[in-house]
Coordinates of C-alpha atoms in Angstrom, one line a residue:
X1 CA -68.4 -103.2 -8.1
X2 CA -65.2 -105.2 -8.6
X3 CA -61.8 -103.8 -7.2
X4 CA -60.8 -101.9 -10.5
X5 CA -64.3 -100.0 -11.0
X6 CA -63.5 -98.9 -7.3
X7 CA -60.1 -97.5 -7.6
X8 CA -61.0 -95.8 -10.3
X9 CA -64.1 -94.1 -8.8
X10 CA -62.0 -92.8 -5.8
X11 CA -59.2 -90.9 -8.3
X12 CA -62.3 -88.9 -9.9
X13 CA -63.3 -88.1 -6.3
X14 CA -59.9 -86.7 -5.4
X15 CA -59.0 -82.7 -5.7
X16 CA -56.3 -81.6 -8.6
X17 CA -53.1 -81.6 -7.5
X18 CA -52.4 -79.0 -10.6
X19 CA -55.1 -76.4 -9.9
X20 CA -54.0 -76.3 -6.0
X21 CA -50.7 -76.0 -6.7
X22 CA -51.4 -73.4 -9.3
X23 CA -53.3 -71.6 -7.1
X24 CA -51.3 -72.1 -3.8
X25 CA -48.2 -69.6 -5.0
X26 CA -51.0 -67.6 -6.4
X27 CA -52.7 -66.5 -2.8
X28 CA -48.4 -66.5 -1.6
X29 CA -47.4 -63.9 -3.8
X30 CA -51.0 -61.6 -3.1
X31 CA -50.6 -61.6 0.1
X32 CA -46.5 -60.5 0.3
X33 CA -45.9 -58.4 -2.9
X34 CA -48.9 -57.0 -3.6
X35 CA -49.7 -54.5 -6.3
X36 CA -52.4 -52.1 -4.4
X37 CA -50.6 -49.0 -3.8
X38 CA -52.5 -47.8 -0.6
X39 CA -51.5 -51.4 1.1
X40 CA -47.9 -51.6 0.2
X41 CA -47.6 -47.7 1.6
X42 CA -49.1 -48.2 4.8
X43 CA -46.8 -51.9 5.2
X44 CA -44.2 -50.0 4.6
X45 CA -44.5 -47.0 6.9
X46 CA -44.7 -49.8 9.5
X47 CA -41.5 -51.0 9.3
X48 CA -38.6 -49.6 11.3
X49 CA -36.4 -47.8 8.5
X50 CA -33.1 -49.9 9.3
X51 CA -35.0 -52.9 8.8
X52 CA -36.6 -51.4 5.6
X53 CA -33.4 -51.1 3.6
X54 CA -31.6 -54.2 4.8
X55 CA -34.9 -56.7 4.3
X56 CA -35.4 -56.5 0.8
X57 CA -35.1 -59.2 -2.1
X58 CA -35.1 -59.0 -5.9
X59 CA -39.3 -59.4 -6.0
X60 CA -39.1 -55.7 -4.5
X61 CA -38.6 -54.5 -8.0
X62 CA -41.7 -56.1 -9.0
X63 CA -43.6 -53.3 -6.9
X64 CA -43.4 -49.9 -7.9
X65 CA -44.1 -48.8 -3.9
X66 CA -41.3 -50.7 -2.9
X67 CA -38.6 -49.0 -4.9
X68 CA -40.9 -45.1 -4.2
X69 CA -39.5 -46.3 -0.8
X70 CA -36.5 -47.5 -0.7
X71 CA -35.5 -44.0 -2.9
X72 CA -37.0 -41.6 -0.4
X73 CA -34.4 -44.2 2.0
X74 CA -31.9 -43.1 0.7
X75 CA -32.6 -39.5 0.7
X76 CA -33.5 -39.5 4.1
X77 CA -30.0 -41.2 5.1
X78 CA -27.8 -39.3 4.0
X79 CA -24.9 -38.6 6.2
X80 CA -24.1 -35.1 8.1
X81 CA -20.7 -34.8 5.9
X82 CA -22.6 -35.0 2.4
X83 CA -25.3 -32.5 4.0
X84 CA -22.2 -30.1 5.4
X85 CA -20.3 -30.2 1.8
X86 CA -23.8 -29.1 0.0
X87 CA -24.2 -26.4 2.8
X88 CA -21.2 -25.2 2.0
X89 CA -21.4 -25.2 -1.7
X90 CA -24.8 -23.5 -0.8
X91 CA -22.6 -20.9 1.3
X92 CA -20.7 -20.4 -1.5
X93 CA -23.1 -18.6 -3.2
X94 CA -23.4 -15.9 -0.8
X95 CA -22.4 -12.5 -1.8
X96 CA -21.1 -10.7 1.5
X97 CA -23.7 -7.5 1.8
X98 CA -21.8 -6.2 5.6
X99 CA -20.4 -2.6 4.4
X100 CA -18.3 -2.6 8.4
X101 CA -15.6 -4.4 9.6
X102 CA -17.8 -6.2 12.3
X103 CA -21.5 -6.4 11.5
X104 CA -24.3 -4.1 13.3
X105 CA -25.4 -7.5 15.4
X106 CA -22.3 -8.8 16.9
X107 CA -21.0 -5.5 17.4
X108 CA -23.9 -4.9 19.5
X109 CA -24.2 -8.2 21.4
X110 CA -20.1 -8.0 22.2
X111 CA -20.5 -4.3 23.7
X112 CA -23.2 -5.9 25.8
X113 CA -21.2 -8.5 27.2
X114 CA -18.0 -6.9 27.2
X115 CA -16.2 -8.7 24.8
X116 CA -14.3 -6.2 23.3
X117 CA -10.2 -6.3 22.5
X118 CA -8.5 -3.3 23.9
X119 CA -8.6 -1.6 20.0
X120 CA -12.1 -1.9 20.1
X121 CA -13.3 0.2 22.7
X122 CA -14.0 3.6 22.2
X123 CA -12.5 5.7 25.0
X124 CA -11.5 2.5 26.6
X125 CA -14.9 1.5 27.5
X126 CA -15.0 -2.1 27.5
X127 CA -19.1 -2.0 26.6
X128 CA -19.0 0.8 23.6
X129 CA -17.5 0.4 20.3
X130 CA -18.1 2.0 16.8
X131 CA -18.0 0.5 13.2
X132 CA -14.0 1.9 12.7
X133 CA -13.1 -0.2 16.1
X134 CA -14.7 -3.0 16.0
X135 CA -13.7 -6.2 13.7
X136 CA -15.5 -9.7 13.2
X137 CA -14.1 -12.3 15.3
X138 CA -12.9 -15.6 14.2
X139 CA -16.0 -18.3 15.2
X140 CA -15.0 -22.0 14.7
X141 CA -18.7 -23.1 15.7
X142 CA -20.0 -20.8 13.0
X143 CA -23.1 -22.7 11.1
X144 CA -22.7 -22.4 7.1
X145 CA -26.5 -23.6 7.1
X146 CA -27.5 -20.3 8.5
X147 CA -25.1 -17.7 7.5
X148 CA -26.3 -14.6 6.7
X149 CA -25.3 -12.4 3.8
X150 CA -26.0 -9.5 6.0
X151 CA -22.5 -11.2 8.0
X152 CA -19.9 -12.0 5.8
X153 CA -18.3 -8.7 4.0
X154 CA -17.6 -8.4 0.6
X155 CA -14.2 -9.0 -1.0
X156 CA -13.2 -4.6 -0.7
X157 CA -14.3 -4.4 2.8
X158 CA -12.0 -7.5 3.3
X159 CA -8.8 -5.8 1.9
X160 CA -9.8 -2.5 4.2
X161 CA -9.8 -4.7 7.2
X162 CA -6.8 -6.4 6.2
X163 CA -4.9 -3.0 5.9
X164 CA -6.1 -1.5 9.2
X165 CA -5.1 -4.6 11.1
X166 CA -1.5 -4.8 9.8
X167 CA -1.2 -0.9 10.4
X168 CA -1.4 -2.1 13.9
X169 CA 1.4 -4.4 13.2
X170 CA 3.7 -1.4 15.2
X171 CA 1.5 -0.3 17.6
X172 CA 4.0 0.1 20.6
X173 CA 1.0 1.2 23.1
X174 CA 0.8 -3.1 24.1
X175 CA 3.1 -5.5 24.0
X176 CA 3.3 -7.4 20.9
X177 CA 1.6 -10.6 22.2
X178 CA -1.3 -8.2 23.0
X179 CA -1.0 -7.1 18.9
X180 CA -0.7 -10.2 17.7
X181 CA -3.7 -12.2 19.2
X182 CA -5.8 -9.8 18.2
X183 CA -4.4 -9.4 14.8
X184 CA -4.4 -13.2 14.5
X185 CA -7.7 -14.0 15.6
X186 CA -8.8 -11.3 13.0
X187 CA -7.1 -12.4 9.8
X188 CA -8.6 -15.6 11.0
X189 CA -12.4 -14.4 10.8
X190 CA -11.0 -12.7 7.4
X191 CA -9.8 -16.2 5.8
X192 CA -13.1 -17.5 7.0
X193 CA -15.3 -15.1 4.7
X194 CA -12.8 -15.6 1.4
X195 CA -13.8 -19.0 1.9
X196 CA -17.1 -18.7 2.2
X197 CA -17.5 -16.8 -0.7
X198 CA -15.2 -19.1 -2.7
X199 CA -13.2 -15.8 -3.5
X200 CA -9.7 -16.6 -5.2
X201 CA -8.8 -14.5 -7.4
X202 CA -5.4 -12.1 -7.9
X203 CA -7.1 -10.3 -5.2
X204 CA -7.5 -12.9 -3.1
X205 CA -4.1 -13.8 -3.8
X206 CA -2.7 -10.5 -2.6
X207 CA -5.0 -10.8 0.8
X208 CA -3.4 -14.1 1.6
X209 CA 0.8 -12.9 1.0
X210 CA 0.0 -10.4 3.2
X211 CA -1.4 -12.7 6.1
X212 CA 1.4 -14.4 5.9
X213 CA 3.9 -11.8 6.2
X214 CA 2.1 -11.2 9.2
X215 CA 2.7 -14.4 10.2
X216 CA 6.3 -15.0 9.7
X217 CA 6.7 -11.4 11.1
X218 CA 5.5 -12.9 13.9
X219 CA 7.2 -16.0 14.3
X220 CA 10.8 -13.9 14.6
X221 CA 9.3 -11.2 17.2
X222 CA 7.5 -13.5 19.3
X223 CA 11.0 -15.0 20.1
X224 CA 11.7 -11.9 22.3
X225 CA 8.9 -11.6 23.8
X226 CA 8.9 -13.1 27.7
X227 CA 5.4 -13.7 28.1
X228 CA 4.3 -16.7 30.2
X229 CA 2.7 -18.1 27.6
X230 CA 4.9 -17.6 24.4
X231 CA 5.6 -20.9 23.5
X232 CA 1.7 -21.6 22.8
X233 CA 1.2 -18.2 20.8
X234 CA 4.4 -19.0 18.9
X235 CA 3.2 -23.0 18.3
X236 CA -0.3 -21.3 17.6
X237 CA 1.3 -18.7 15.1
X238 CA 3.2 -22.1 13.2
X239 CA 0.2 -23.6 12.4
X240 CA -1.3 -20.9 11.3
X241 CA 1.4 -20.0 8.9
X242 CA 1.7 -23.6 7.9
X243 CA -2.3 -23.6 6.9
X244 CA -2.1 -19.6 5.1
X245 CA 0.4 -20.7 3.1
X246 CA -1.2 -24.0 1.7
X247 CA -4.1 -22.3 0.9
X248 CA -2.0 -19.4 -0.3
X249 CA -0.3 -22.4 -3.1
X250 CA -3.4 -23.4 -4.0
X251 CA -4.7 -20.4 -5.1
X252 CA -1.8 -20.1 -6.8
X253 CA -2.4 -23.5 -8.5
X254 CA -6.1 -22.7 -9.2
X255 CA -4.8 -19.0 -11.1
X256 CA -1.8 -20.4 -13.0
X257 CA -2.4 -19.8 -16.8
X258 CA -0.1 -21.8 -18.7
X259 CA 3.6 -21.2 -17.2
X260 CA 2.7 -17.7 -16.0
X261 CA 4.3 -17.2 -12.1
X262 CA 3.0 -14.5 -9.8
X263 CA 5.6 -11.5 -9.0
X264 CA 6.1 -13.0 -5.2
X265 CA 5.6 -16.4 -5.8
X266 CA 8.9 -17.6 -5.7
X267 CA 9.3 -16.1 -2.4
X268 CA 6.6 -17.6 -0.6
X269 CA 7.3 -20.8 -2.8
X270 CA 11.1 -20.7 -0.9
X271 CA 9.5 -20.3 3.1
X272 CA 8.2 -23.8 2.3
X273 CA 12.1 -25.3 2.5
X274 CA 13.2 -23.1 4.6
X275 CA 10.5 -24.1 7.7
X276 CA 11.9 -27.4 7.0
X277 CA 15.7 -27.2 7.1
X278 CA 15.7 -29.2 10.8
X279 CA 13.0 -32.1 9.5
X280 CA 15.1 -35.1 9.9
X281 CA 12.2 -37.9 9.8
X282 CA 12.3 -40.1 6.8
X283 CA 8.7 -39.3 6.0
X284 CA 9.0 -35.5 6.1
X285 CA 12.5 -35.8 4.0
X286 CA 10.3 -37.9 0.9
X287 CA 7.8 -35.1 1.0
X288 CA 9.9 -32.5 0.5
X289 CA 11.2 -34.6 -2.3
X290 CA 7.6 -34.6 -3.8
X291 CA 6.7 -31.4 -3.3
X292 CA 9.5 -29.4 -5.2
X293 CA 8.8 -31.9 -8.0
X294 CA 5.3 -30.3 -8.0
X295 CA 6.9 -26.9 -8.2
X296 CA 6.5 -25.1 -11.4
X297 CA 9.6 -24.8 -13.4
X298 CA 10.2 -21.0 -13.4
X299 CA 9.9 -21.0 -9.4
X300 CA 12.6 -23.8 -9.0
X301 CA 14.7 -21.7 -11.2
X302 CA 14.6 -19.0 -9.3
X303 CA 17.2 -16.7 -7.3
X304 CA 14.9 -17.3 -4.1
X305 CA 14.3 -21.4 -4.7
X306 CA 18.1 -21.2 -5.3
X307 CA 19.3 -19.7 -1.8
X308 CA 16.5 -21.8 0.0
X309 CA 18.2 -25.3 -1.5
X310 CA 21.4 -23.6 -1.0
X311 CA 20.8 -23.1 2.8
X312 CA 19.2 -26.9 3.1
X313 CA 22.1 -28.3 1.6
X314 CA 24.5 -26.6 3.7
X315 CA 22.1 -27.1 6.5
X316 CA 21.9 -30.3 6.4
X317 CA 25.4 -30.6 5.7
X318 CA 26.9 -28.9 8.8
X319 CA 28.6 -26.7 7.3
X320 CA 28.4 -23.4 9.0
X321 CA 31.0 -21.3 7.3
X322 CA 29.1 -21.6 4.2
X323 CA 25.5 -21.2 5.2
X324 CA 26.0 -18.4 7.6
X325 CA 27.6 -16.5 4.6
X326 CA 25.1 -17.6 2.1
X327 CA 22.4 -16.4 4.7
X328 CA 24.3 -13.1 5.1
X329 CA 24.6 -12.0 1.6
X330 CA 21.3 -13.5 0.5
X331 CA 18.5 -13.9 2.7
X332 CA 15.2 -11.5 2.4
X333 CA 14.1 -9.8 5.4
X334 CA 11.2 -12.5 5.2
X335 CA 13.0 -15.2 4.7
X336 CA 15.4 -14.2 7.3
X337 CA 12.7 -14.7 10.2
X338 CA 12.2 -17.9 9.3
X339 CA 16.3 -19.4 9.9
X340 CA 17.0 -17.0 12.4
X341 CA 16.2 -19.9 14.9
X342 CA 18.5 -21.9 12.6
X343 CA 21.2 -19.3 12.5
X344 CA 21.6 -19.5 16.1
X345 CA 21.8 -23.2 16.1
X346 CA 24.4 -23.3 13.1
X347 CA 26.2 -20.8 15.4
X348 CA 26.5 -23.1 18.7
X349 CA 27.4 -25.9 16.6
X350 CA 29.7 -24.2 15.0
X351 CA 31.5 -23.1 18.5
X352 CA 31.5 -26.8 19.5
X353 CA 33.4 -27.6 16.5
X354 CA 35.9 -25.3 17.2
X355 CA 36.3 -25.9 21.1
X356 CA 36.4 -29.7 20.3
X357 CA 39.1 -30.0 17.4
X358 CA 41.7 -26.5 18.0
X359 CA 44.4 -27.1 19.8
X360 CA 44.4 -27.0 23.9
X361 CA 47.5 -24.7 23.5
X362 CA 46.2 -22.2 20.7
X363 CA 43.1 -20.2 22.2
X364 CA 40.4 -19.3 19.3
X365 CA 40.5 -15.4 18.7
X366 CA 37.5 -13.9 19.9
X367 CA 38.1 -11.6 16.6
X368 CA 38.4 -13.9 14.5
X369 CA 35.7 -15.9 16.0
X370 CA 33.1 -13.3 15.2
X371 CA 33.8 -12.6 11.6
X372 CA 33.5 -16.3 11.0
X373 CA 29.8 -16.4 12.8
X374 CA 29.1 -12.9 11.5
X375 CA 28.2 -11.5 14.8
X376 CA 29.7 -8.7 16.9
X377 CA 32.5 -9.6 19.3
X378 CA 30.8 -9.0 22.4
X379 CA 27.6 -11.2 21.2
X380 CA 30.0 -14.2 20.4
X381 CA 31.5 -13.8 23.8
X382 CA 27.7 -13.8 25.5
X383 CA 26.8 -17.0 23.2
X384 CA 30.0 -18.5 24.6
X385 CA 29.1 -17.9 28.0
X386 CA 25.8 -19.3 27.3
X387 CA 27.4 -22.1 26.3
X388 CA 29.1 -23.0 29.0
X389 CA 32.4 -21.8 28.0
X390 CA 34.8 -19.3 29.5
X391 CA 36.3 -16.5 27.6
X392 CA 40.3 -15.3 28.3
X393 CA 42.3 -12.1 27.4
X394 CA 46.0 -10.7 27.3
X395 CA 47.9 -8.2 28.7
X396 CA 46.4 -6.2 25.7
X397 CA 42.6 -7.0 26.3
X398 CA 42.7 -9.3 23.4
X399 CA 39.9 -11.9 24.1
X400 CA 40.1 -15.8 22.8
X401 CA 38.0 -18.9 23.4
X402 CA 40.5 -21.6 25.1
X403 CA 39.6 -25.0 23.3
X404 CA 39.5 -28.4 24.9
X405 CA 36.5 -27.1 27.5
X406 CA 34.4 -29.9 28.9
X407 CA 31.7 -27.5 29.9
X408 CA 30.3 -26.8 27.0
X409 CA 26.4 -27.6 26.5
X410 CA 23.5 -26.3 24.4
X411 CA 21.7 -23.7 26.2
X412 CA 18.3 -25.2 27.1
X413 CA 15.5 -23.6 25.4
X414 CA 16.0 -21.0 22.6
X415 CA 18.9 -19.2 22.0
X416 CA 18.7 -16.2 22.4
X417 CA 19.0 -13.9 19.2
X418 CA 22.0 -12.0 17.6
X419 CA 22.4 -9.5 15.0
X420 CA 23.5 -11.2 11.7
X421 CA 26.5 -8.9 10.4
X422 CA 26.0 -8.0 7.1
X423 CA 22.4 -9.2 6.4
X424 CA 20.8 -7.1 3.7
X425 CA 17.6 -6.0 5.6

């Protein structure tokens, strides 16, 4: 056989490079991506669920068990704040069923421990209690996967529980810090159900200007009290008041039919501003710019929008003369207990202008001193004193304020509170 004839013998004896390679990515793609069901399941189950969703490749698709997998994934990884917001829209649902103010199980477990308020005991027994004592306490750790309807109460048992804690409101049998923590705690646990129970209607509305009446109330009495721990019940009672009344302009918001305003809404619209009045950071000053461009039109036309922009103008300002007489002919009750802290302040400044710039030789009347600050004659002489300044009179008993005193200073803490002559209670 010559060299040709032999050559060509060993290329017939040689496998197909065509069918191997045909068949090569064949066996490759049966033994990764198969099509069985059963197999890809039990492949998959094997494989540690992080390494699952981040191993894949675009041949996945090709297998129907892949993506059954990767969907149940993503099901199973979603995150606790996705499952808390569908709990609560779950919770909101709930139609409170409890016809008491507390219900019949945490009454019960409270008596047994003793963890009953002072109005809550029946003959002042710390471990017995009845359904007209007893009210739900606020719970922060409450679980809105598990509520009960059996605990939350219904929208009218609400609005009686409301009522009978404000009718405690002037209880004079405890001091007022004693009132108030219990009342707060309360109107707390009360907030929590209307929320619950996505209630926000007019009624709703109504619940939520009377909380925070109670909380401004508040914020002016718990200035005189002398508790040791007043200045954490009054920072306590802030934030609280802050919160009720952005919830309280939301359901506002959430009511408003075309450019209809409710009857108090201007009111509660005008404590905004006027918890603001000292907010000198740049940041707080551009929000306050924002927000009364949110405010409906009506409201910022109002007699109570007017004296609150009045009294941050003149605030703001320094100029005492016109804000202490724009507070005196103007100011609600309720708005009053807001600036009273402001008052006082306007007040001192308003002394340290006058003992800085009079004349050395020409004492201040006292008399005329006091209808200026519109106070009575022997408060402006105990604010002076406060002040570090000293108070003169004549022969005829006629008191002044010499000027030019280098004593003067701002009393450390918070002044202490005056009458406002002429306020319109």
């Amino acid at each position: 056989m010559d060299d040709s004839s032999r050559r060509l013998q060993q290329r017939r004896n040689q496998p197909s490079f065509s069918s191997s390679s045909s068949t090569g990515p064949t066996r490759f793609r049966s033994q990764n991506f198969s099509t069985n069901p059963t197999k890809t399941t039990q492949s998959s189950n094997s494989v540690p669920r992080s390494n699952f969703t981040t191993a894949t490749t675009p041949n996945n698709t090709r297998n129907p068990g892949h993506i059954r997998n990767r969907k149940s994934e993503t099901y199973d990884g979603i995150s606790q704040q996705q499952e808390e917001q569908e709990a609560r829209e779950d919770v909101g649902s709930i139609i409170g069923t409890c016809p008491f103010m507390c219900p019949d199980g945490e009454r019960a477990q409270r008596g047994r421990l003793r963890d009953l308020a002072v109005f809550e005991r029946l003959h002042g027994d710390p471990r017995k209690t009845s359904p007209s004592l007893a009210v739900k306490k606020f719970c922060r750790t409450i679980s809105v996967k598990h509520v009960q309807a059996s605990d939350v109460r219904p929208l009218a048992v609400l609005e009686d529980t409301l009522n009978y804690l404000l009718n405690l409101l002037d209880s004079s049998e405890h001091p007022f810090e004693v009132v108030h923590d219990f009342i707060f705690d309360r109107t707390r646990s009360i907030r929590q159900d209307l929320s619950m129970q996505h209630i926000v209607n007019d009624r709703a509305i109504c619940m939520y200007e009377k909380m925070v009446k109670f909380h401004v109330i508040s914020h002016q009495r718990l200035r005189n009290c002398t508790s040791s721990s007043i200045s954490s019940l009054q920072y306590l009672n802030m934030e609280q008041l802050t919160k009720a009344l952005a919830s309280l302009y939301v359901l506002y918001e959430a009511n408003r039919n075309n450019n209809f305003v409710y009857e108090n809404e201007a009111q509660f619209r005008s404590f905004y501003v006027l918890l603001h009045l000292d907010s000198k950071n740049q940041q707080m000053e551009e929000s306050l710019s924002y927000w009364f461009r949110n405010v409906p039109s009506p409201v910022m036309k109002s007699k109570e929008m007017h004296f609150a922009r009045q009294v941050l103008r003149f605030y703001r300002m320094g100029n005492y003369k016109r804000f202490l007489c724009t507070v005196s002919s103007e100011a609600s009750y309720l708005q009053y207990c807001i600036i009273e802290p402001n008052v006082n302040e306007v007040r001192a400044l308003a002394i340290s202008y006058i003992n800085n710039c009079c004349y050395k030789l020409h004492p201040y009347p006292l008399e005329q001193l006091s209808k200026l600050l519109r106070m009575k004659e022997l408060d402006v002489e105990s604010l002076c004193h406060a002040c570090g300044l000293k108070i003169t009179s004549d022969d005829g008993k006629n008191k002044s304020l010499p000027t030019k005193q280098t004593t003067f200073s701002i009393p450390k803490g918070s002044l202490q509170s005056y009458e406002l002559v002429g306020l319109q209670q």
